[in-house]
CSV table of C-alpha atoms and ligand atoms in Angstrom, one decimal:
chain,number,residue,atom,x,y,z
A,1,UNK,CA,-111.8,-21.8,-31.1
A,2,UNK,CA,-111.7,-20.5,-27.6
A,3,UNK,CA,-111.8,-23.0,-24.7
A,4,UNK,CA,-112.1,-22.1,-21.0
A,5,UNK,CA,-108.6,-21.6,-19.6
A,6,UNK,CA,-106.9,-24.8,-17.7
A,7,UNK,CA,-103.6,-26.0,-16.5
A,8,UNK,CA,-102.7,-27.9,-19.6
A,9,UNK,CA,-99.9,-27.1,-21.6
A,10,UNK,CA,-100.7,-25.1,-24.9
A,11,UNK,CA,-100.9,-27.3,-27.3
A,12,UNK,CA,-99.4,-25.4,-30.2
A,13,UNK,CA,-96.0,-26.1,-31.3
A,14,UNK,CA,-94.4,-24.8,-34.3
A,15,UNK,CA,-93.2,-27.2,-37.0
A,16,UNK,CA,-89.8,-27.8,-36.7
A,17,UNK,CA,-87.6,-26.8,-39.7
A,18,UNK,CA,-90.2,-25.3,-41.8
A,19,UNK,CA,-90.5,-21.6,-42.3
A,20,UNK,CA,-93.5,-20.2,-41.1
A,21,UNK,CA,-95.4,-18.1,-43.5
A,22,UNK,CA,-94.1,-19.9,-46.8
A,23,UNK,CA,-94.7,-17.6,-49.9
A,24,UNK,CA,-97.9,-18.7,-51.5
A,25,UNK,CA,-96.4,-19.9,-54.6
A,26,UNK,CA,-93.8,-21.9,-53.1
A,27,UNK,CA,-96.4,-23.9,-51.0
A,28,UNK,CA,-98.4,-24.4,-53.9
A,29,UNK,CA,-95.9,-25.7,-55.7
A,30,UNK,CA,-94.2,-28.0,-52.9
A,31,UNK,CA,-98.0,-29.5,-52.7
A,32,UNK,CA,-97.7,-30.1,-56.5
A,33,UNK,CA,-94.5,-31.6,-56.7
A,34,UNK,CA,-93.8,-33.5,-53.2
A,35,UNK,CA,-96.2,-36.4,-53.8
A,36,UNK,CA,-94.9,-39.7,-55.5
A,37,UNK,CA,-98.0,-40.7,-57.5
A,38,UNK,CA,-100.2,-43.7,-56.5
A,39,UNK,CA,-99.9,-47.1,-58.4
A,40,UNK,CA,-101.5,-47.3,-61.7
A,41,UNK,CA,-104.3,-49.7,-61.9
A,42,UNK,CA,-106.7,-50.9,-64.8
A,43,UNK,CA,-110.4,-49.9,-64.6
A,44,UNK,CA,-113.4,-50.5,-66.8
A,45,UNK,CA,-114.4,-47.5,-69.2
A,46,UNK,CA,-117.3,-46.7,-66.7
A,47,UNK,CA,-115.2,-46.3,-63.9
A,48,UNK,CA,-112.4,-44.3,-65.4
A,49,UNK,CA,-114.2,-41.0,-65.6
A,50,UNK,CA,-112.5,-38.2,-63.5
A,51,UNK,CA,-109.1,-40.3,-63.0
A,52,UNK,CA,-105.8,-40.0,-64.5
A,53,UNK,CA,-103.9,-41.9,-67.2
A,54,UNK,CA,-100.9,-43.7,-65.9
A,55,UNK,CA,-100.2,-45.0,-69.4
A,56,UNK,CA,-100.9,-43.4,-72.9
A,57,UNK,CA,-104.3,-44.4,-74.2
A,58,UNK,CA,-103.7,-46.0,-77.4
A,59,UNK,CA,-106.4,-46.9,-80.2
A,60,UNK,CA,-107.0,-50.8,-80.6
A,61,UNK,CA,-109.0,-49.8,-83.6
A,62,UNK,CA,-108.6,-48.9,-87.4
A,63,UNK,CA,-111.6,-46.3,-87.8
A,64,UNK,CA,-113.5,-46.7,-90.1
A,65,UNK,CA,-112.6,-50.3,-90.9
A,66,UNK,CA,-113.3,-49.8,-94.4
A,67,UNK,CA,-114.3,-47.1,-96.4
A,68,UNK,CA,-117.7,-46.1,-95.6
A,69,UNK,CA,-120.6,-43.8,-96.7
A,70,UNK,CA,-120.7,-40.3,-95.0
A,71,UNK,CA,-124.2,-39.8,-96.5
A,72,UNK,CA,-127.6,-41.8,-97.2
A,73,UNK,CA,-127.6,-42.0,-100.7
A,74,UNK,CA,-126.3,-43.9,-103.6
A,75,UNK,CA,-122.9,-45.4,-104.2
A,76,UNK,CA,-121.9,-44.5,-107.7
A,77,UNK,CA,-119.1,-46.2,-110.1
A,78,UNK,CA,-118.0,-44.0,-113.3
A,79,UNK,CA,-120.0,-41.2,-115.4
A,80,UNK,CA,-124.1,-40.8,-114.8
A,81,UNK,CA,-126.5,-42.1,-115.5
A,82,UNK,CA,-126.3,-45.2,-113.2
A,83,UNK,CA,-128.6,-48.6,-112.9
A,84,UNK,CA,-129.2,-49.3,-109.5
A,85,UNK,CA,-127.9,-52.7,-108.6
A,86,UNK,CA,-128.3,-53.2,-105.0
A,87,UNK,CA,-128.6,-52.0,-101.7
A,88,UNK,CA,-126.2,-51.7,-98.4
A,89,UNK,CA,-127.2,-50.7,-95.0
A,90,UNK,CA,-124.6,-49.9,-91.9
A,91,UNK,CA,-124.1,-53.3,-90.1
A,92,UNK,CA,-125.7,-55.6,-92.9
A,93,UNK,CA,-124.1,-57.2,-95.5
A,94,UNK,CA,-124.5,-55.6,-98.8
A,95,UNK,CA,-126.9,-57.6,-101.0
A,96,UNK,CA,-126.1,-58.3,-104.4
A,97,UNK,CA,-123.3,-56.2,-104.6
A,98,UNK,CA,-119.5,-57.2,-104.7
A,99,UNK,CA,-117.5,-55.0,-107.1
A,100,UNK,CA,-119.1,-52.1,-108.8
A,101,UNK,CA,-119.0,-52.0,-112.3
A,102,UNK,CA,-119.0,-48.5,-114.3
A,103,UNK,CA,-122.4,-46.8,-114.6
A,104,UNK,CA,-124.3,-48.7,-111.6
A,105,UNK,CA,-125.3,-47.3,-108.6
A,106,UNK,CA,-126.0,-49.1,-105.1
A,107,UNK,CA,-128.4,-47.7,-102.6
A,108,UNK,CA,-126.6,-46.9,-99.4
A,109,UNK,CA,-126.8,-46.0,-95.8
A,110,UNK,CA,-124.6,-43.3,-93.9
A,111,UNK,CA,-121.8,-45.7,-92.2
A,112,UNK,CA,-122.4,-48.4,-94.4
A,113,UNK,CA,-119.4,-50.1,-96.2
A,114,UNK,CA,-118.8,-48.7,-99.9
A,115,UNK,CA,-118.1,-51.4,-102.2
A,116,UNK,CA,-115.1,-51.8,-104.2
A,117,UNK,CA,-115.2,-49.7,-107.4
A,118,UNK,CA,-117.5,-47.0,-106.0
A,119,UNK,CA,-116.0,-43.4,-106.4
A,120,UNK,CA,-118.4,-41.4,-104.4
A,121,UNK,CA,-121.9,-41.3,-102.6
A,122,UNK,CA,-124.3,-39.2,-104.1
A,123,UNK,CA,-126.4,-37.8,-101.2
A,124,UNK,CA,-129.8,-38.6,-101.7
A,125,UNK,CA,-131.0,-34.7,-102.0
A,126,UNK,CA,-129.0,-34.6,-105.0
A,127,UNK,CA,-130.1,-37.5,-106.7
A,128,UNK,CA,-132.9,-38.0,-109.3
A,129,UNK,CA,-134.3,-41.8,-109.1
A,130,UNK,CA,-136.6,-43.0,-112.4
A,131,UNK,CA,-137.1,-46.7,-112.1
A,132,UNK,CA,-133.9,-48.6,-111.7
A,133,UNK,CA,-131.9,-45.5,-112.7
A,134,UNK,CA,-130.5,-42.7,-111.0
A,135,UNK,CA,-128.9,-39.6,-112.1
A,136,UNK,CA,-127.5,-36.0,-110.2
A,137,UNK,CA,-129.5,-33.5,-110.0
A,138,UNK,CA,-126.7,-30.8,-110.0
A,139,UNK,CA,-123.8,-31.3,-112.4
A,140,UNK,CA,-120.1,-30.3,-111.4
A,141,UNK,CA,-117.5,-31.6,-108.6
A,142,UNK,CA,-118.6,-32.6,-105.4
A,143,UNK,CA,-117.1,-34.2,-102.5
A,144,UNK,CA,-116.9,-37.8,-102.7
A,145,UNK,CA,-118.6,-38.3,-99.1
A,146,UNK,CA,-116.4,-41.3,-98.3
A,147,UNK,CA,-114.8,-41.8,-94.9
A,148,UNK,CA,-111.7,-43.5,-96.0
A,149,UNK,CA,-109.7,-46.7,-94.0
A,150,UNK,CA,-108.4,-45.6,-91.1
A,151,UNK,CA,-108.8,-41.7,-91.7
A,152,UNK,CA,-109.7,-41.3,-88.5
A,153,UNK,CA,-107.8,-43.6,-86.1
A,154,UNK,CA,-105.1,-46.2,-86.8
A,155,UNK,CA,-104.4,-49.1,-84.2
A,156,UNK,CA,-101.4,-47.3,-82.0
A,157,UNK,CA,-102.6,-44.1,-82.7
A,158,UNK,CA,-102.1,-41.9,-79.1
A,159,UNK,CA,-105.5,-40.9,-77.8
A,160,UNK,CA,-104.3,-38.9,-74.9
A,161,UNK,CA,-101.0,-39.3,-73.0
A,162,UNK,CA,-100.4,-40.4,-69.5
A,163,UNK,CA,-101.2,-37.8,-66.7
A,164,UNK,CA,-104.1,-36.6,-68.6
A,165,UNK,CA,-107.5,-36.4,-67.0
A,166,UNK,CA,-110.2,-39.1,-68.0
A,167,UNK,CA,-113.0,-36.7,-69.3
A,168,UNK,CA,-116.2,-37.8,-71.0
A,169,UNK,CA,-114.8,-37.2,-74.4
A,170,UNK,CA,-112.0,-39.3,-73.7
A,171,UNK,CA,-114.3,-42.1,-72.4
A,172,UNK,CA,-116.3,-41.8,-75.3
A,173,UNK,CA,-112.9,-41.7,-77.6
A,174,UNK,CA,-111.7,-44.9,-75.8
A,175,UNK,CA,-114.8,-46.5,-76.4
A,176,UNK,CA,-114.9,-45.6,-80.1
A,177,UNK,CA,-111.0,-46.9,-80.4
A,178,UNK,CA,-112.2,-50.3,-79.2
A,179,UNK,CA,-110.9,-50.1,-75.7
A,180,UNK,CA,-112.6,-51.6,-72.8
A,181,UNK,CA,-110.3,-50.6,-70.2
A,182,UNK,CA,-108.0,-47.6,-69.1
A,183,UNK,CA,-104.7,-47.5,-67.2
A,184,UNK,CA,-105.2,-45.2,-64.4
A,185,UNK,CA,-103.8,-44.1,-61.2
A,186,UNK,CA,-105.5,-45.3,-58.1
A,187,UNK,CA,-107.7,-42.7,-56.7
A,188,UNK,CA,-106.3,-41.0,-53.8
A,189,UNK,CA,-108.7,-41.8,-50.5
A,190,UNK,CA,-109.4,-38.6,-48.4
A,191,UNK,CA,-110.4,-38.7,-45.1
A,192,UNK,CA,-112.1,-35.5,-43.9
A,193,UNK,CA,-111.8,-34.7,-40.0
A,194,UNK,CA,-113.9,-31.6,-39.1
A,195,UNK,CA,-112.8,-30.5,-35.5
A,196,UNK,CA,-114.7,-28.1,-33.2
A,197,UNK,CA,-116.8,-28.4,-30.0
A,198,UNK,CA,-119.2,-25.8,-31.5
A,199,UNK,CA,-119.5,-27.4,-35.1
A,200,UNK,CA,-123.0,-29.3,-35.6
A,201,UNK,CA,-123.8,-31.4,-38.3
A,202,UNK,CA,-127.2,-30.7,-39.4
A,203,UNK,CA,-130.0,-28.3,-38.7
A,204,UNK,CA,-129.6,-24.3,-38.0
A,205,UNK,CA,-126.9,-23.7,-34.9
A,206,UNK,CA,-127.7,-22.2,-31.9
A,207,UNK,CA,-126.2,-19.3,-30.4
A,208,UNK,CA,-122.1,-20.5,-30.0
A,209,UNK,CA,-122.6,-23.2,-32.3
A,210,UNK,CA,-121.7,-23.2,-35.9
A,211,UNK,CA,-123.1,-25.5,-38.9
A,212,UNK,CA,-120.2,-27.6,-40.4
A,213,UNK,CA,-120.0,-25.9,-43.8
A,214,UNK,CA,-116.6,-27.5,-44.6
A,215,UNK,CA,-117.5,-31.2,-45.0
A,216,UNK,CA,-120.0,-30.3,-47.6
A,217,UNK,CA,-117.7,-27.7,-49.4
A,218,UNK,CA,-114.6,-30.4,-49.4
A,219,UNK,CA,-117.0,-33.4,-50.4
A,220,UNK,CA,-118.3,-31.1,-53.4
A,221,UNK,CA,-114.7,-30.0,-54.3
A,222,UNK,CA,-113.5,-33.8,-54.0
A,223,UNK,CA,-116.1,-35.1,-56.9
A,224,UNK,CA,-114.0,-33.1,-59.6
A,225,UNK,CA,-110.9,-34.3,-58.3
A,226,UNK,CA,-110.6,-37.9,-59.4
A,227,UNK,CA,-109.8,-38.4,-55.2
A,228,UNK,CA,-112.5,-40.7,-53.4
A,229,UNK,CA,-114.1,-39.8,-49.6
A,230,UNK,CA,-112.6,-42.2,-47.2
A,231,UNK,CA,-114.8,-41.2,-44.6
A,232,UNK,CA,-116.1,-37.7,-43.1
A,233,UNK,CA,-115.6,-37.4,-39.2
A,234,UNK,CA,-116.4,-34.8,-36.7
A,235,UNK,CA,-113.9,-34.7,-33.9
A,236,UNK,CA,-114.5,-32.9,-30.4
A,237,UNK,CA,-111.2,-30.1,-29.7
A,238,UNK,CA,-109.4,-33.1,-27.6
A,239,UNK,CA,-105.8,-34.0,-28.9
A,240,UNK,CA,-106.0,-37.8,-28.3
A,241,UNK,CA,-109.4,-38.0,-30.4
A,242,UNK,CA,-107.4,-36.2,-33.3
A,243,UNK,CA,-104.7,-38.6,-32.8
A,244,UNK,CA,-107.1,-41.2,-33.2
A,245,UNK,CA,-108.8,-40.0,-36.2
A,246,UNK,CA,-105.6,-39.9,-38.3
A,247,UNK,CA,-105.0,-43.6,-37.5
A,248,UNK,CA,-105.8,-46.7,-40.2
A,249,UNK,CA,-104.3,-47.3,-43.6
A,250,UNK,CA,-107.8,-47.4,-45.5
A,251,UNK,CA,-107.0,-43.2,-46.2
A,252,UNK,CA,-103.9,-41.5,-48.4
A,253,UNK,CA,-104.9,-37.9,-47.4
A,254,UNK,CA,-106.7,-36.6,-44.2
A,255,UNK,CA,-108.0,-32.9,-44.4
A,256,UNK,CA,-108.3,-31.7,-41.0
A,257,UNK,CA,-110.3,-28.2,-40.5
A,258,UNK,CA,-110.7,-26.2,-37.7
A,259,UNK,CA,-107.2,-27.0,-35.7
A,260,UNK,CA,-104.4,-25.5,-37.5
A,261,UNK,CA,-104.1,-22.2,-35.6
A,262,UNK,CA,-102.3,-21.2,-32.4
A,263,UNK,CA,-105.2,-21.4,-30.1
A,264,UNK,CA,-105.6,-24.0,-26.9
A,265,UNK,CA,-107.8,-26.0,-28.9
A,266,UNK,CA,-105.8,-26.0,-32.2
A,267,UNK,CA,-104.2,-29.5,-31.6
A,268,UNK,CA,-103.1,-30.4,-35.1
A,269,UNK,CA,-99.8,-29.2,-34.6
A,270,UNK,CA,-99.1,-30.9,-31.4
A,271,UNK,CA,-100.5,-34.2,-32.5
A,272,UNK,CA,-98.5,-34.3,-36.1
A,273,UNK,CA,-95.2,-33.4,-34.4
A,274,UNK,CA,-95.7,-36.5,-31.4
A,275,UNK,CA,-96.6,-38.6,-34.3
A,276,UNK,CA,-93.2,-37.7,-36.1
A,277,UNK,CA,-94.9,-36.4,-39.0
A,278,UNK,CA,-92.4,-34.4,-41.3
A,279,UNK,CA,-93.8,-31.1,-42.1
A,280,UNK,CA,-93.7,-29.2,-45.4
A,281,UNK,CA,-95.8,-26.2,-45.0
A,282,UNK,CA,-96.7,-24.5,-41.7
A,283,UNK,CA,-98.7,-21.3,-42.5
A,284,UNK,CA,-98.5,-19.3,-46.0
A,285,UNK,CA,-97.9,-15.7,-46.4
A,286,UNK,CA,-101.7,-15.4,-47.7
A,287,UNK,CA,-105.1,-13.6,-46.8
A,288,UNK,CA,-107.2,-15.1,-45.9
A,289,UNK,CA,-106.2,-18.6,-45.3
A,290,UNK,CA,-102.8,-18.3,-43.8
A,291,UNK,CA,-102.9,-21.0,-40.9
A,292,UNK,CA,-102.6,-23.9,-43.4
A,293,UNK,CA,-100.5,-27.2,-43.3
A,294,UNK,CA,-99.2,-29.6,-44.7
A,295,UNK,CA,-97.2,-32.5,-43.7
A,296,UNK,CA,-96.4,-36.5,-44.0
A,297,UNK,CA,-97.0,-39.1,-41.7
A,298,UNK,CA,-94.2,-42.0,-41.2
A,299,UNK,CA,-96.6,-44.3,-42.9
A,300,UNK,CA,-96.5,-41.9,-46.6
A,301,UNK,CA,-99.9,-40.7,-45.6
A,302,UNK,CA,-100.5,-36.9,-46.4
A,303,UNK,CA,-102.0,-34.2,-43.6
A,304,UNK,CA,-103.3,-31.2,-44.9
A,305,UNK,CA,-104.4,-28.5,-42.3
A,306,UNK,CA,-107.2,-26.3,-43.4
A,307,UNK,CA,-108.5,-23.0,-41.1
A,308,UNK,CA,-111.6,-23.5,-39.9
A,309,UNK,CA,-113.0,-20.0,-41.4
A,310,UNK,CA,-114.8,-21.3,-44.1
A,311,UNK,CA,-113.6,-19.0,-46.9
A,312,UNK,CA,-109.8,-18.9,-45.6
A,313,UNK,CA,-110.5,-23.2,-45.9
A,314,UNK,CA,-111.6,-22.9,-49.4
A,315,UNK,CA,-108.4,-20.9,-50.0
A,316,UNK,CA,-106.6,-23.7,-48.5
A,317,UNK,CA,-107.9,-26.1,-50.5
A,318,UNK,CA,-107.2,-24.8,-53.7
A,319,UNK,CA,-103.6,-23.9,-52.1
A,320,UNK,CA,-102.3,-27.0,-51.1
A,321,UNK,CA,-105.2,-30.0,-51.5
A,322,UNK,CA,-105.9,-30.1,-54.8
A,323,UNK,CA,-102.2,-29.9,-56.5
A,324,UNK,CA,-101.7,-32.5,-53.5
A,325,UNK,CA,-104.3,-34.5,-55.5
A,326,UNK,CA,-103.2,-33.9,-58.6
A,327,UNK,CA,-99.7,-35.0,-57.9
A,328,UNK,CA,-100.9,-38.1,-56.1
A,329,UNK,CA,-102.5,-39.2,-59.5
A,330,UNK,CA,-99.7,-38.0,-61.7
A,331,UNK,CA,-101.9,-35.6,-63.1
A,332,UNK,CA,-100.7,-32.9,-65.8
A,333,UNK,CA,-101.5,-29.5,-64.4
A,334,UNK,CA,-102.4,-27.1,-67.3
A,335,UNK,CA,-101.0,-23.5,-66.5
A,336,UNK,CA,-103.8,-21.3,-64.6
A,337,UNK,CA,-106.2,-19.2,-66.6
A,338,UNK,CA,-104.9,-15.7,-66.5
A,339,UNK,CA,-107.4,-12.6,-67.1
A,340,UNK,CA,-107.3,-9.1,-66.2
A,341,UNK,CA,-109.2,-8.6,-63.1
A,342,UNK,CA,-111.6,-5.9,-62.7
A,343,UNK,CA,-113.2,-4.1,-59.6
A,344,UNK,CA,-111.7,-3.0,-56.3
A,345,UNK,CA,-109.2,-5.4,-54.7
A,346,UNK,CA,-107.0,-4.4,-52.1
A,347,UNK,CA,-103.7,-6.5,-52.1
A,348,UNK,CA,-101.7,-7.9,-49.0
A,349,UNK,CA,-98.6,-6.3,-48.4
A,350,UNK,CA,-97.2,-9.1,-46.7
A,351,UNK,CA,-97.9,-11.9,-49.7
A,352,UNK,CA,-100.7,-12.6,-51.8
A,353,UNK,CA,-104.5,-12.3,-51.7
A,354,UNK,CA,-107.0,-14.5,-52.7
A,355,UNK,CA,-110.0,-12.9,-54.3
A,356,UNK,CA,-113.1,-14.9,-55.3
A,357,UNK,CA,-114.2,-13.8,-58.9
A,358,UNK,CA,-116.8,-13.9,-61.8
A,359,UNK,CA,-115.6,-14.9,-64.8
A,360,UNK,CA,-117.5,-13.2,-67.8
A,361,UNK,CA,-116.7,-11.9,-71.4
A,362,UNK,CA,-112.8,-12.4,-71.3
A,363,UNK,CA,-112.3,-11.0,-67.8
A,364,UNK,CA,-112.6,-11.6,-64.3
A,365,UNK,CA,-114.3,-9.4,-61.6
A,366,UNK,CA,-113.8,-9.2,-58.5
A,367,UNK,CA,-116.6,-9.9,-55.8
A,368,UNK,CA,-116.7,-7.6,-53.2
A,369,UNK,CA,-117.2,-8.5,-49.6
A,370,UNK,CA,-114.9,-11.3,-49.2
A,371,UNK,CA,-114.5,-12.3,-45.6
A,372,UNK,CA,-112.4,-15.2,-44.0
A,373,UNK,CA,-115.5,-16.7,-42.3
A,374,UNK,CA,-118.1,-16.0,-44.8
A,375,UNK,CA,-118.9,-17.8,-47.9
A,376,UNK,CA,-121.4,-15.3,-49.1
A,377,UNK,CA,-119.3,-13.7,-51.6
A,378,UNK,CA,-117.4,-17.0,-52.6
A,379,UNK,CA,-120.9,-18.5,-53.1
A,380,UNK,CA,-121.2,-17.7,-56.9
A,381,UNK,CA,-117.7,-17.4,-57.7
A,382,UNK,CA,-116.3,-19.3,-60.6
A,383,UNK,CA,-112.5,-18.9,-59.5
A,384,UNK,CA,-110.1,-17.3,-57.3
A,385,UNK,CA,-107.7,-14.9,-58.3
A,386,UNK,CA,-104.1,-15.0,-57.3
A,387,UNK,CA,-103.5,-11.5,-56.4
A,388,UNK,CA,-99.6,-10.5,-55.9
A,389,UNK,CA,-98.8,-7.7,-53.3
A,390,UNK,CA,-97.7,-5.4,-56.2
A,391,UNK,CA,-100.9,-6.0,-58.3
A,392,UNK,CA,-102.2,-3.0,-60.0
A,393,UNK,CA,-106.1,-2.2,-60.8
A,394,UNK,CA,-107.1,-4.0,-63.9
A,395,UNK,CA,-103.5,-6.0,-64.4
A,396,UNK,CA,-104.0,-9.8,-64.8
A,397,UNK,CA,-103.9,-12.6,-62.3
A,398,UNK,CA,-103.7,-16.3,-62.3
A,399,UNK,CA,-107.6,-18.1,-61.7
A,400,UNK,CA,-108.2,-21.1,-59.7
A,401,UNK,CA,-111.2,-22.7,-60.4
A,402,UNK,CA,-113.5,-23.4,-57.5
A,403,UNK,CA,-117.1,-24.6,-58.7
B,501,LIG,N1,-103.6,-15.7,-32.1
B,501,LIG,C1,-104.0,-16.0,-33.3
B,501,LIG,N2,-105.3,-16.3,-33.5
B,501,LIG,C2,-105.7,-16.7,-34.8
B,501,LIG,C3,-104.7,-16.7,-35.8
B,501,LIG,C4,-103.1,-16.1,-35.5
B,501,LIG,O1,-102.8,-16.3,-36.5
B,501,LIG,N3,-103.0,-15.9,-34.3
B,501,LIG,N4,-105.3,-17.0,-37.2
B,501,LIG,C5,-106.7,-16.7,-37.2
B,501,LIG,C6,-107.2,-16.9,-38.7
B,501,LIG,S1,-106.7,-16.2,-40.0
B,501,LIG,C7,-108.1,-18.5,-39.0
B,501,LIG,S2,-108.2,-18.5,-40.3
B,501,LIG,C8,-108.4,-19.1,-37.6
B,501,LIG,C9,-108.2,-20.4,-37.9
B,501,LIG,O2,-108.5,-21.2,-36.8
B,501,LIG,P1,-108.7,-22.7,-36.7
B,501,LIG,O3,-108.0,-23.3,-38.0
B,501,LIG,O4,-107.7,-23.2,-35.5
B,501,LIG,O5,-110.1,-22.9,-36.9
B,501,LIG,P2,-110.9,-22.3,-35.4
B,501,LIG,O6,-110.1,-21.5,-34.3
B,501,LIG,O7,-111.3,-23.9,-34.9
B,501,LIG,O8,-112.1,-21.9,-36.1
B,501,LIG,C10,-112.0,-20.7,-36.6
B,501,LIG,C11,-113.4,-20.4,-36.9
B,501,LIG,O9,-114.1,-21.4,-38.0
B,501,LIG,C12,-115.4,-22.2,-37.5
B,501,LIG,N5,-115.3,-23.0,-38.0
B,501,LIG,C13,-114.6,-24.2,-37.7
B,501,LIG,N6,-114.7,-25.2,-38.2
B,501,LIG,C14,-115.5,-24.8,-39.0
B,501,LIG,C15,-116.5,-25.8,-40.1
B,501,LIG,N7,-116.3,-27.0,-40.2
B,501,LIG,N8,-117.7,-25.0,-40.7
B,501,LIG,C16,-118.0,-23.5,-40.6
B,501,LIG,N9,-117.1,-22.9,-39.4
B,501,LIG,C17,-116.3,-23.7,-38.8
B,501,LIG,C18,-115.4,-21.7,-35.7
B,501,LIG,O10,-116.4,-22.0,-35.0
B,501,LIG,C19,-114.3,-20.4,-35.8
B,501,LIG,O11,-115.4,-19.4,-36.0
B,501,LIG,O12,-107.7,-19.0,-36.6
B,501,LIG,C20,-107.5,-17.3,-36.3
B,501,LIG,N10,-106.9,-17.1,-35.1
B,502,MOO,O1,-107.4,-17.7,-42.6
B,502,MOO,MO1,-107.9,-16.4,-41.7
B,502,MOO,O2,-109.1,-16.8,-42.0
B,502,MOO,O3,-107.6,-15.4,-42.7
B,502,MOO,O4,-108.9,-15.3,-41.0
């Protein structure tokens, strides 16, 4: 942001040894490939959701552990009619039933162990029961309605490989397979640092003020990444305060917003360079969001610089922050969804344009009117389309989710 003229030196220094305005794909790939994954830890299942497997998840259970009824009805042995000799319910021992003799039936519940000797389970809807005898209401071969021992899982069977995200489904599968813990990567601890004398944290901004849109936006984005919020600070436009906010060891990634450009109050370059940080990205050839930065401190901690303009910051978050967090967790990144993009889009001659889109019916539709300083167009977007300079109307583009 602009500040009043002063005699102090201009704070901007370009990052040593890093080309300005790296091509978008190169910057995106660097963030995805530079980090070494964080250490692994064992966590209980109820804390594993959203994390990334550091080791394959492997079944501990044989499922089913015994031949099991798939329907409520009668377990039958030999040809009809069958004399009913007992009952077996799920979770209870069979009453009066050991091995079944031909010509007998046992009433059985879904999930109960099928007694030895049974050839099938006849669903109750297909049973004609008279007194202690049961016979089928339909003739002809049907399914056995038995889930056979081990047909679902055997001990040692791979459930998901290292690098997989622990989804709700995988959490259920792991529990089904007898696991109480999973080995996952430590969650990256992310500190958010919103800079700017004009930035306020709540309420309606007065003229000259701006409400901090980025701390809430980034906090919400982090929720789906497996990362943990390690504090959110608002720092005025003073280099020494920004430098101080980048100390401490309780974070792995600091995201600094509103300090990445070349203005007098944009202190990130100077602070990082004075701290001896190693620069990896200093500007990306994309619109919006070109003033993005990625650097690593001597401690191994990462610093991501995002533009203050909110839509530009969102672009930076999907370009650098998200792949960085994936890489720190050793997460396998699927190839991005790629669909034709409908609607008016103006490619950026100098590189890549990122356009908010709605996803419907197998294609993406560009949302019109996106501007760097406004989240209005992106507010309902499903994804950002990565539009190359040579894109032609209706051609496919990679889509990066933003919900
Ligand atoms: N001479 C140049 N000036 C600028 C350039 C350039 O290349 N040369 N790039 C422009 C672009 S593009 C962007 S984007 C901005 C990025 O600047 P900063 O990251 O240093 O951010 P500020 O200047 O502090 O703020 C820009 C804008 O965003 C508002 N802002 C800041 N923080 C927040 C927040 N947390 N929530 C909502 N809005 C925020 C701030 O008030 C400004 O209006 O630089 C251009 N200038
Ligand atoms: O990154 Mo800037 O937002 O293009 O104005």
